[in-house]
mmCIF file of C-alpha atoms in Angstrom:
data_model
loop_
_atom_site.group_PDB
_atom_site.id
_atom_site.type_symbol
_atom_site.label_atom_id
_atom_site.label_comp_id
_atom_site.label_asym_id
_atom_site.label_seq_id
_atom_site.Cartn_x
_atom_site.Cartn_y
_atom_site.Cartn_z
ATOM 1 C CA UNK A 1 0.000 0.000 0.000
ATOM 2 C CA UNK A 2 2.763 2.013 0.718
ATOM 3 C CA UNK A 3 4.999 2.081 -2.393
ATOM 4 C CA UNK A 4 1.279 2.544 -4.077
ATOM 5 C CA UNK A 5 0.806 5.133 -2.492
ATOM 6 C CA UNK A 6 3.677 6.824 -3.237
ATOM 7 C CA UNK A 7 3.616 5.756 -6.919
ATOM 8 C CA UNK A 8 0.248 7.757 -7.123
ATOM 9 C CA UNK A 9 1.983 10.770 -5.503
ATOM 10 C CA UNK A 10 4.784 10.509 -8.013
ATOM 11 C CA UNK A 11 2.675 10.371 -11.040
ATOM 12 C CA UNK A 12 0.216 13.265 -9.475
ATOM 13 C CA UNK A 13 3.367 15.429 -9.289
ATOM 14 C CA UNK A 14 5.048 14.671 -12.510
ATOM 15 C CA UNK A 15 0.990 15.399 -13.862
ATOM 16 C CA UNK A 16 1.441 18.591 -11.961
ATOM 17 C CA UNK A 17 4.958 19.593 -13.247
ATOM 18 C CA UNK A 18 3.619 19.177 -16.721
ATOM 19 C CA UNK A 19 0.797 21.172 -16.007
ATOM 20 C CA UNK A 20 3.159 23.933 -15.055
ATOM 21 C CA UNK A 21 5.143 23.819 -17.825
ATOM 22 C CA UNK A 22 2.432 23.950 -20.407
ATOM 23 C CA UNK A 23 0.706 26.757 -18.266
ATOM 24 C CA UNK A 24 3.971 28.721 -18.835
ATOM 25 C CA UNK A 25 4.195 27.785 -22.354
ATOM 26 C CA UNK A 26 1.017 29.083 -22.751
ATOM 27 C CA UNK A 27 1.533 32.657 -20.960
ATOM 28 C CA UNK A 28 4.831 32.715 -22.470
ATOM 29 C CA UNK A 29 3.385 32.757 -26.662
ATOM 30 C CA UNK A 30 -0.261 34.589 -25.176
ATOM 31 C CA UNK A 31 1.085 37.673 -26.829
ATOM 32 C CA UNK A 32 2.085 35.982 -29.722
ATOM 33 C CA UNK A 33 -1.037 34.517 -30.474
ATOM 34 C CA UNK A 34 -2.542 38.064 -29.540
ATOM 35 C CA UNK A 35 -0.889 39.739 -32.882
ATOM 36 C CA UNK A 36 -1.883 37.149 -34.909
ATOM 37 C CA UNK A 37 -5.398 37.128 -34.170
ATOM 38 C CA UNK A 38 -5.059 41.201 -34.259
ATOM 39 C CA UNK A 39 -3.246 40.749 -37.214
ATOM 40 C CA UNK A 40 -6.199 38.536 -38.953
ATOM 41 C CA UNK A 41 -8.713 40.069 -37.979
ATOM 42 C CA UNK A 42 -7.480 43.581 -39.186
ATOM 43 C CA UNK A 43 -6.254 41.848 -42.903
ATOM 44 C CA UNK A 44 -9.879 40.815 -42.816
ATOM 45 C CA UNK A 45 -11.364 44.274 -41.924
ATOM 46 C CA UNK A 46 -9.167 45.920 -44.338
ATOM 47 C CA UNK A 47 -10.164 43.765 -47.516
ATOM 48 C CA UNK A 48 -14.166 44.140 -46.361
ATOM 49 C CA UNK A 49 -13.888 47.622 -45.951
ATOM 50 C CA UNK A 50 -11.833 48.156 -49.483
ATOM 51 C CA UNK A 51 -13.924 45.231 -51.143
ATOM 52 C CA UNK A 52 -17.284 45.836 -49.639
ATOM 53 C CA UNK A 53 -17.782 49.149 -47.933
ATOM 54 C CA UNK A 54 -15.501 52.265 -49.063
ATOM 55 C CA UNK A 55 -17.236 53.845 -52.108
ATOM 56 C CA UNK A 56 -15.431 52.592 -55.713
ATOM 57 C CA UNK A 57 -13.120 54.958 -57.367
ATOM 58 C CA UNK A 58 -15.635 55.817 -60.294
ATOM 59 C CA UNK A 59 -18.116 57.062 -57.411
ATOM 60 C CA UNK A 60 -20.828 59.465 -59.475
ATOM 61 C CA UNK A 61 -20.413 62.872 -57.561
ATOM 62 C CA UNK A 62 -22.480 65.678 -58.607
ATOM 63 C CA UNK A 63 -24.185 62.813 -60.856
ATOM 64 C CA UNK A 64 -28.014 61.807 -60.536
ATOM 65 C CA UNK A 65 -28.045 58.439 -59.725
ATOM 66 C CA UNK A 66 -32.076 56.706 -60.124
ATOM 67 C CA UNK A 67 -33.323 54.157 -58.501
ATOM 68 C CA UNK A 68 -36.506 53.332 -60.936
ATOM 69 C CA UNK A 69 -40.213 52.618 -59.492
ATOM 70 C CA UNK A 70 -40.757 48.610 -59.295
ATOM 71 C CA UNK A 71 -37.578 47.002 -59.349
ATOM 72 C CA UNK A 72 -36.435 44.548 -57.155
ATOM 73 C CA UNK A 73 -33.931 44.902 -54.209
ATOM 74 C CA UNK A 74 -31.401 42.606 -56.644
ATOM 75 C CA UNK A 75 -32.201 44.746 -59.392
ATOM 76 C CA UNK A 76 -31.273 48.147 -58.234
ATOM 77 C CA UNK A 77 -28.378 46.707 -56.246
ATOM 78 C CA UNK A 78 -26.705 45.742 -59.786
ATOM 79 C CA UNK A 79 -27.920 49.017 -61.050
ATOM 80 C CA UNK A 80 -25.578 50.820 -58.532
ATOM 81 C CA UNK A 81 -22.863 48.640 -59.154
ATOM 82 C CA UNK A 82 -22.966 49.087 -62.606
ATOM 83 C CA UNK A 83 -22.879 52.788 -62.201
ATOM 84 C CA UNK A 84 -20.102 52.973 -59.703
ATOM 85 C CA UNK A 85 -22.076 53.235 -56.766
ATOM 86 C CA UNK A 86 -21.031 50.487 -54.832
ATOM 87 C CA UNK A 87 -18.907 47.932 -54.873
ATOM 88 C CA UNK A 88 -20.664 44.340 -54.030
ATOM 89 C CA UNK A 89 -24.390 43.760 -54.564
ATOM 90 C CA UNK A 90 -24.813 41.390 -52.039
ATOM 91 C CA UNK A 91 -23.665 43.160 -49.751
ATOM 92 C CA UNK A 92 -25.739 46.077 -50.602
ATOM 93 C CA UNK A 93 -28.686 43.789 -50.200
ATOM 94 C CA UNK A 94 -27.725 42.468 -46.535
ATOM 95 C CA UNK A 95 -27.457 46.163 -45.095
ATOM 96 C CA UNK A 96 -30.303 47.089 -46.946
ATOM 97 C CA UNK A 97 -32.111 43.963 -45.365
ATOM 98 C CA UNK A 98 -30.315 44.980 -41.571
ATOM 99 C CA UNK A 99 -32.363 48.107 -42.520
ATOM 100 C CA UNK A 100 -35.717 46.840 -42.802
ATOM 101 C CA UNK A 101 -35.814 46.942 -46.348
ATOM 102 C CA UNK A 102 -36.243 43.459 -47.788
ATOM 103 C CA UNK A 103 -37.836 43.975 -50.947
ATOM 104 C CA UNK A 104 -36.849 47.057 -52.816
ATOM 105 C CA UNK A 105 -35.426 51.164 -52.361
ATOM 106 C CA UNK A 106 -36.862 54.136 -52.259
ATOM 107 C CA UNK A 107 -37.673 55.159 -55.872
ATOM 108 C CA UNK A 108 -36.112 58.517 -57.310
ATOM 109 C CA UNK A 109 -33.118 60.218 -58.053
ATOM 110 C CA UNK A 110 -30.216 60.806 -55.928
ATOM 111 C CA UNK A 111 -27.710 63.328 -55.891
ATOM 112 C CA UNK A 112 -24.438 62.652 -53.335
ATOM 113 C CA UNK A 113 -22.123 65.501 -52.828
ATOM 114 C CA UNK A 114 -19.271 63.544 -52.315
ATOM 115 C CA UNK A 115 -18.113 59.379 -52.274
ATOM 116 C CA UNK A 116 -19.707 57.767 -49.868
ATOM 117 C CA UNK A 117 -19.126 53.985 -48.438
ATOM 118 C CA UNK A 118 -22.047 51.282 -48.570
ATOM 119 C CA UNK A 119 -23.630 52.011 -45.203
ATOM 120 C CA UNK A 120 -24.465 55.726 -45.860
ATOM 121 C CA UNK A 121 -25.998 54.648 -49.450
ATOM 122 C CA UNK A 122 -27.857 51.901 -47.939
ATOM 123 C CA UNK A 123 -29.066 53.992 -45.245
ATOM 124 C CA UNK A 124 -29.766 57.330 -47.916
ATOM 125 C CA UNK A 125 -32.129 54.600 -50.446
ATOM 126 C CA UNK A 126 -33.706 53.030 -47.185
ATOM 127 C CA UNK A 127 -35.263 56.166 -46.086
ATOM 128 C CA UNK A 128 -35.282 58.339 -49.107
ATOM 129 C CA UNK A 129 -33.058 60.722 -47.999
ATOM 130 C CA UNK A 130 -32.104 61.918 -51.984
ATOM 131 C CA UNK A 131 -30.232 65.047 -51.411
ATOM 132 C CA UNK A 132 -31.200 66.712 -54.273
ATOM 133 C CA UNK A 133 -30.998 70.881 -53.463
ATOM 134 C CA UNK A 134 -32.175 73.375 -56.213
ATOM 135 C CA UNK A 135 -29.822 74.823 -58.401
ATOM 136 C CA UNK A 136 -29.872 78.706 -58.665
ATOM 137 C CA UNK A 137 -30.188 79.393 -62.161
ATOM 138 C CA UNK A 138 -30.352 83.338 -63.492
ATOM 139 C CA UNK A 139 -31.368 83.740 -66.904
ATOM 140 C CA UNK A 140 -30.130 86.982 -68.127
ATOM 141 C CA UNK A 141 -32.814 89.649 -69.661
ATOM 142 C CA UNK A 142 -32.697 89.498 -73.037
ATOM 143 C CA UNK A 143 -31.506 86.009 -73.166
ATOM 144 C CA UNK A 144 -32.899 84.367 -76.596
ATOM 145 C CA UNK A 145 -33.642 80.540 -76.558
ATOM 146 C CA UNK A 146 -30.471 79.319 -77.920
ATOM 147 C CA UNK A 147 -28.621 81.278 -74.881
ATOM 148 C CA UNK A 148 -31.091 79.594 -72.762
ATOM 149 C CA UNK A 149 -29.990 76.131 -73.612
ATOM 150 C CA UNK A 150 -26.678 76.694 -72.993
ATOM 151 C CA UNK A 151 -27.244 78.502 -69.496
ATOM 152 C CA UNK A 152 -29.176 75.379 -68.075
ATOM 153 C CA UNK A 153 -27.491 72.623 -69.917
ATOM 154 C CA UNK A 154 -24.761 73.716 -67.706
ATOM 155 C CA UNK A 155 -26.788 73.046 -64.501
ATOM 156 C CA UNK A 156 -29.268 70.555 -65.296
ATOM 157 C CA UNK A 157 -28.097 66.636 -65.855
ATOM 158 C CA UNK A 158 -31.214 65.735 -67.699
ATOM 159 C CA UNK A 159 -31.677 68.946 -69.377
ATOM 160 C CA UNK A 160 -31.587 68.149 -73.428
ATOM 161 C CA UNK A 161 -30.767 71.324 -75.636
ATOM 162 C CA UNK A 162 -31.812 69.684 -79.005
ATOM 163 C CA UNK A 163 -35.562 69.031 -77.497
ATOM 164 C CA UNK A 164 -35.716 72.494 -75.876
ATOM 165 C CA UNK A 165 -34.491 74.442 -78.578
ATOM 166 C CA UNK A 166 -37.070 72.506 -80.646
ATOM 167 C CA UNK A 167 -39.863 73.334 -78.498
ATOM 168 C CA UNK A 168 -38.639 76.852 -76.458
ATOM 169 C CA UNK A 169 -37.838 78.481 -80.732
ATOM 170 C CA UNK A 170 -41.224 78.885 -81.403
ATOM 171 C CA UNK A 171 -41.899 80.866 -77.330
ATOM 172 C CA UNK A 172 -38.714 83.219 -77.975
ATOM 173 C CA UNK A 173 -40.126 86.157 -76.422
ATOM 174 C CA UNK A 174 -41.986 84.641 -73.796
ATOM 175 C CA UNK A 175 -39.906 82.721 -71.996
ATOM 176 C CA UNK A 176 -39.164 85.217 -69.012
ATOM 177 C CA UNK A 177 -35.820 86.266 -67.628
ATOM 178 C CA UNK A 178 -35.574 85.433 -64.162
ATOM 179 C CA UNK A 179 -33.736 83.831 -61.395
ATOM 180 C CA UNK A 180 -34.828 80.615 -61.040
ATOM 181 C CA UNK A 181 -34.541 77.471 -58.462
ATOM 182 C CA UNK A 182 -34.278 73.905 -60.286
ATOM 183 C CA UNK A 183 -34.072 70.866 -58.924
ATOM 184 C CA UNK A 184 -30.899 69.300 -60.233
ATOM 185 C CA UNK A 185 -33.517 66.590 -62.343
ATOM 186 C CA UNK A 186 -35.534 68.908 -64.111
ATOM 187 C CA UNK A 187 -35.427 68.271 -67.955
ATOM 188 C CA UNK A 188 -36.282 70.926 -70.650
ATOM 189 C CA UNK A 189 -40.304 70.353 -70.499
ATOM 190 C CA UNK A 190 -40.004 71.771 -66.352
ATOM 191 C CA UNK A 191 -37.970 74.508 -67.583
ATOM 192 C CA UNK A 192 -40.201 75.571 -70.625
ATOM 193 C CA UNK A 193 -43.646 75.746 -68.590
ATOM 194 C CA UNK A 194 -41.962 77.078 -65.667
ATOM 195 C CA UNK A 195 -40.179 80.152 -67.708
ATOM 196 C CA UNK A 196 -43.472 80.515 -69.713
ATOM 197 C CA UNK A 197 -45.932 80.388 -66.602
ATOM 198 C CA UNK A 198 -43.780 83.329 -65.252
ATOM 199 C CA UNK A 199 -44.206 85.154 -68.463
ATOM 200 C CA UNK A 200 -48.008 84.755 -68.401
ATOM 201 C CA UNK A 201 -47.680 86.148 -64.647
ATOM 202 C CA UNK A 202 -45.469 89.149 -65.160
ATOM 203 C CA UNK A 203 -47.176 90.426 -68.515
ATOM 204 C CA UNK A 204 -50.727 90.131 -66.595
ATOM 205 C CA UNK A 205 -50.091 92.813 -64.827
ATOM 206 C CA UNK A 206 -49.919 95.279 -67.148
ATOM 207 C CA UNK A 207 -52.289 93.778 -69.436
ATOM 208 C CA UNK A 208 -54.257 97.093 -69.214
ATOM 209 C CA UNK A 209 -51.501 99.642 -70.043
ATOM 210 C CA UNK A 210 -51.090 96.959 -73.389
ATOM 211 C CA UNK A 211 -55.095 97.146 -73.577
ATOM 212 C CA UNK A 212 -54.629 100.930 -73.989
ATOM 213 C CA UNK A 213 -52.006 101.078 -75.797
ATOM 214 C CA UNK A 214 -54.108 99.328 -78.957
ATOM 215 C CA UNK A 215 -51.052 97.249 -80.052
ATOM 216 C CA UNK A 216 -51.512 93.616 -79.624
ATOM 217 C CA UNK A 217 -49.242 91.397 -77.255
ATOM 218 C CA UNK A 218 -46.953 89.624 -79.874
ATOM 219 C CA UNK A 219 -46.522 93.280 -81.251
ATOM 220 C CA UNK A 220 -45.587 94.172 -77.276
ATOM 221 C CA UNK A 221 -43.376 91.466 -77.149
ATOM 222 C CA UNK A 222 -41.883 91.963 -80.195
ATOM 223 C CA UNK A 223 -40.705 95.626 -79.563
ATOM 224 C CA UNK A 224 -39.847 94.940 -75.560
ATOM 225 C CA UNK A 225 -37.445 92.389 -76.728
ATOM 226 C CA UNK A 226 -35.460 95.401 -79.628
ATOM 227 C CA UNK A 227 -35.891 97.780 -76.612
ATOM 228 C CA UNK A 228 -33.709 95.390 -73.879
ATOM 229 C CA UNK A 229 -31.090 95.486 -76.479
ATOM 230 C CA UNK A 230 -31.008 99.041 -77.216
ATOM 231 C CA UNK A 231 -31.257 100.526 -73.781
ATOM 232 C CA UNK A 232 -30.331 99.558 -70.503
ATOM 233 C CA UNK A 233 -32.369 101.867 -68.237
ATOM 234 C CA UNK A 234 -36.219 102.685 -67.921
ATOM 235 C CA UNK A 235 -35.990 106.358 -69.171
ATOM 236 C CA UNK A 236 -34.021 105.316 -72.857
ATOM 237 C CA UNK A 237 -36.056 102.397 -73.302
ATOM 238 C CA UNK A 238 -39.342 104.638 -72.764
ATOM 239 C CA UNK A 239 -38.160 107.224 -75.649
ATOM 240 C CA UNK A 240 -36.413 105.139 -77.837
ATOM 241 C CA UNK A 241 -40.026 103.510 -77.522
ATOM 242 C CA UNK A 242 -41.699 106.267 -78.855
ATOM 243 C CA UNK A 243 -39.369 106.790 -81.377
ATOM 244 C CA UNK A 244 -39.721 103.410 -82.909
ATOM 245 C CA UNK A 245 -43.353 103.672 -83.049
ATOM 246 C CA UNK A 246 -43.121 106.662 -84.579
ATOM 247 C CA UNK A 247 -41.850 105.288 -87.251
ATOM 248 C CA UNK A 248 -44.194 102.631 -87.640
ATOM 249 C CA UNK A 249 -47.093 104.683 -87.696
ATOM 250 C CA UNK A 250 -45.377 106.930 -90.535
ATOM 251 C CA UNK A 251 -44.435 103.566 -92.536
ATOM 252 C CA UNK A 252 -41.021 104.027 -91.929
ATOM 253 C CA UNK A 253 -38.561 101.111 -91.729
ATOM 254 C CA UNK A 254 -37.172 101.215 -87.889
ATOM 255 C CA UNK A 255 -33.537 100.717 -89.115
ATOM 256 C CA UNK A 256 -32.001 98.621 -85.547
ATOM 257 C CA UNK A 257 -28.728 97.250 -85.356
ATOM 258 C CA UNK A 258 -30.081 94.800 -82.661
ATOM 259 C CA UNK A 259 -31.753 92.386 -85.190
ATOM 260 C CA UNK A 260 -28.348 91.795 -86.784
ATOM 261 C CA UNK A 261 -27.042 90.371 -83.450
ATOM 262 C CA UNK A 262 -30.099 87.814 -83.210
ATOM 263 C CA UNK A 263 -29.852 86.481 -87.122
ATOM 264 C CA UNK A 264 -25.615 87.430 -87.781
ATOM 265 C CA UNK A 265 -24.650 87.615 -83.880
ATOM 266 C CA UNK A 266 -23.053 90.692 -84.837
ATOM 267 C CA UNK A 267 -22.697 94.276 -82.826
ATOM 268 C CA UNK A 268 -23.722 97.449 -83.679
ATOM 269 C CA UNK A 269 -19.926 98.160 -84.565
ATOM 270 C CA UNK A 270 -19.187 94.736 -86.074
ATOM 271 C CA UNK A 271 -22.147 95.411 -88.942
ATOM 272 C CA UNK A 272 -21.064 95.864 -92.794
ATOM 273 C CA UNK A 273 -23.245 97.746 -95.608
ATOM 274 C CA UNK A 274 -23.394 94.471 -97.401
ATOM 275 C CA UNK A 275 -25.101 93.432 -94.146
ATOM 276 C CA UNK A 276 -27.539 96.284 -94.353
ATOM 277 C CA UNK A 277 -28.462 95.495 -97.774
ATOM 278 C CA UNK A 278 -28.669 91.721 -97.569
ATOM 279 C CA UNK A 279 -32.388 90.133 -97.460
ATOM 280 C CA UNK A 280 -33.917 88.959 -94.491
ATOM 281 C CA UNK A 281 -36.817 89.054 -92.531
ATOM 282 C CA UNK A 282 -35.138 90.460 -89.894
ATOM 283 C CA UNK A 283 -33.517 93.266 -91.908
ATOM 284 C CA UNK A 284 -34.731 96.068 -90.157
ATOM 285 C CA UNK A 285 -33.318 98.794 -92.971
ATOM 286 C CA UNK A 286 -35.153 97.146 -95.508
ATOM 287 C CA UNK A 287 -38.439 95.784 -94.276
ATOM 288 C CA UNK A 288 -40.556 98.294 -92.730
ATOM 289 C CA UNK A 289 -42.571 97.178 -89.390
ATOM 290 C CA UNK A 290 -41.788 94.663 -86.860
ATOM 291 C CA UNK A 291 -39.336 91.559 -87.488
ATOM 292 C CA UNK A 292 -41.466 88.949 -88.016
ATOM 293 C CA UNK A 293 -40.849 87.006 -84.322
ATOM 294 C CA UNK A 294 -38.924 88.473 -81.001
ATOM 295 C CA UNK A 295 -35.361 88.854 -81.026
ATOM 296 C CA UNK A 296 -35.142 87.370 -76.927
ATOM 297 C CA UNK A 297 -37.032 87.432 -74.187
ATOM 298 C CA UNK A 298 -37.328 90.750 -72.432
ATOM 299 C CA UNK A 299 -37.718 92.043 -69.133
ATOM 300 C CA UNK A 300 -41.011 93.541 -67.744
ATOM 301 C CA UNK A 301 -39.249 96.991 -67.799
ATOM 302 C CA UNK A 302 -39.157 96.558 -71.689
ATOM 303 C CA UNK A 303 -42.546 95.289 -71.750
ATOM 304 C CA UNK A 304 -43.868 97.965 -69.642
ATOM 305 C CA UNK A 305 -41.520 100.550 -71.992
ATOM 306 C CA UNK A 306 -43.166 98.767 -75.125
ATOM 307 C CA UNK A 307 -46.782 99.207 -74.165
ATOM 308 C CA UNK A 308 -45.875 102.569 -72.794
ATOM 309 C CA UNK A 309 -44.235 104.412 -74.439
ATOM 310 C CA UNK A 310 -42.518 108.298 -73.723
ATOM 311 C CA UNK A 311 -44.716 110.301 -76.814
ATOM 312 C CA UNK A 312 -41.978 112.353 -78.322
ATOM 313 C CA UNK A 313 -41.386 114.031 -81.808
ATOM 314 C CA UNK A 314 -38.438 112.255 -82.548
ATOM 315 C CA UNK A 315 -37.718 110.234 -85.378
ATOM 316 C CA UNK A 316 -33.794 108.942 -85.059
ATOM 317 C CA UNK A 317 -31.431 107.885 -81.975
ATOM 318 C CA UNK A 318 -28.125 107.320 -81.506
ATOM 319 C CA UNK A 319 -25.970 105.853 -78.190
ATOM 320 C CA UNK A 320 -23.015 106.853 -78.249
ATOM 321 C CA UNK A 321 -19.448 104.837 -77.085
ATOM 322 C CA UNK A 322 -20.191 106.372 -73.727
ATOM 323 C CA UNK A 323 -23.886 104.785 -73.616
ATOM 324 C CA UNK A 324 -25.668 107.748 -73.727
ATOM 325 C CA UNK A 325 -28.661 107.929 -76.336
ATOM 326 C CA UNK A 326 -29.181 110.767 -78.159
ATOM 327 C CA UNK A 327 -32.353 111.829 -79.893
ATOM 328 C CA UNK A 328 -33.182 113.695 -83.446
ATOM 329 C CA UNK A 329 -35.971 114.619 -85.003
ATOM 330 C CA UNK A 330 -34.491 114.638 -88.769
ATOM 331 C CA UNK A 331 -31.848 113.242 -90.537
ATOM 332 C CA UNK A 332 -29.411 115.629 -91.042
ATOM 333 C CA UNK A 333 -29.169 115.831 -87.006
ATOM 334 C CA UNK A 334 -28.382 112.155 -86.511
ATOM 335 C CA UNK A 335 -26.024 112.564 -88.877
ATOM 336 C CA UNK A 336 -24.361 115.822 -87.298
ATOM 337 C CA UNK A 337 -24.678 113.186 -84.188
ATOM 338 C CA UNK A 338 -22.767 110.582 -85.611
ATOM 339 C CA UNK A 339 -19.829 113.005 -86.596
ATOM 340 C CA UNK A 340 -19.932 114.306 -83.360
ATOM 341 C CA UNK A 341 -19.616 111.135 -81.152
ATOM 342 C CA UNK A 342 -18.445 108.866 -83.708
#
């Protein structure tokens, strides 16, 4: 019993010494393993956060991206890989689903300001949050349609200028000037009825001043938009008003450089005598009356100036390189005016 007994002991405390040894072993390479694991597991965040999360390199900023009405979760989530959204579908579709979304996004357009990684884009289509702001868009008075185009082509992705010159060319003259607010989706249709249901607004009130004045609108419109260009204050635009109807009602041709810049796009200084001479509709030396259409949209300063006018006696005006108009009442003053300031 006695040697058993101390066999057991002997084994127990060799068990024990080995114990001891691999407890020390273990402490001794716990840091070790420690870095590994660290190591691992930050490999492993790294290539989910440059595969999966951070936005791609193509990311659309400043770009609409849409997300179109019916289509399913998988659907859209190839969509915005396709267009450099994101970088893994699935994953797309397992925050999206961590979101309470299971089925599809919200449907629209998006606008991000700047790259943004998968959660942020899951969590923007979840709850709609588009970030679209208006753009602050001034059209300049006396902008004609083709000016137009290129002023909100500029601003507006989905803006075509083919389709609105086709449609806006037929409106020149009432399309109003303005500072306007667009959201960045608006396409050429928005624009059109917007700039045109401003028009009808503005020339409303002072439909009766045009009532009075016994000249129809188109005729208004038609003068307001040669008065923007040849005067840029209320006062010139009022004479220079009177003088051109003067002429009309005396069946005199008007003779305005202006027309030349909207058919040539030449300046008053830039225009030839072969120019004055050549047919057009728009030849204002040669046809007597009114060009046929407006020559750009005017302001309601030039409307108002149109429909009423300052009456005068004057039948010839002049600005000179200083911008100040002078006024004759025969020929042989305007041209003692142009040898004077010319």
């Amino acid at each position: 019993m006695d040697s058993l007994k101390a066999a057991l002991e002997q084994f127990f405390a060799a068990l024990d010494g080995v114990q001891l040894r691999l407890s020390e072993r273990w402490r001794l390479h716990a840091n070790r393993r420690t870095i590994v694991v660290l190591v691992i597991l930050g490999i492993l965040s790294t290539y989910a956060w440059v595969a999966l999360i951070q936005a791609p390199d193509n990311f659309p900023v400043d770009r609409l991206v849409s997300v179109p009405q019916g289509e399913t979760l998988s659907q859209i989530a190839q969509t915005l890989y396709d267009d450099g959204v994101i970088r893994s579908p699935l994953a797309f579709r397992v925050l999206m689903t961590l979101f309470g979304t299971t089925r599809t996004a919200q449907a629209g357009d998006y606008l991000f300001k700047e790259p943004r990684e998968l959660f942020s884009i899951a969590r923007a289509m979840s709850v709609g949050a588009f970030g679209l702001e208006p753009a602050r868009i001034r059209v300049p008075e006396g902008a004609t349609v083709k000016e137009m185009a290129a002023i909100f082509s500029v601003h507006l992705e989905r803006f075509n200028k083919e389709n609105f010159l086709a449609q806006a060319q037929p409106q020149e003259g009432y399309l109003f000037p303005d500072t306007y607010f667009f959201l960045p989706n608006a396409d050429e249709g928005t624009v059109i009825q917007t700039l045109r249901q401003n028009f009808d607004s503005k020339i409303a009130t002072i439909m009766p001043q045009i009532a009075s004045s016994t000249r129809s609108v188109s005729d208004i419109v038609v003068m307001a938009s040669i008065l923007e260009r040849e005067a840029y204050n209320t006062a010139d635009r009022k004479m220079i008003s009177g003088v051109l109807w003067n002429r009309i009602n005396r069946n005199m041709p008007l003779q305005v450089d202006v027309t030349f810049a909207y058919t040539h796009g030449k300046g008053t200084f830039q225009i030839t005598k072969k120019d004055l001479t050549t047919p057009s509709a728009y030849n204002t030396y040669i046809n007597k009356g009114l060009p046929p259409t407006p020559i750009g949209n005017p302001s309601l300063d030039s409307l108002t100036a149109a429909a009423v006018p300052t009456k005068n006696d004057y039948l010839y005006f002049l600005a000179d390189r200083r911008g100040v108009t002078h006024f004759c009442k025969n020929y042989a003053c305007q041209l003692a005016n142009k040898a004077r300031y010319f």
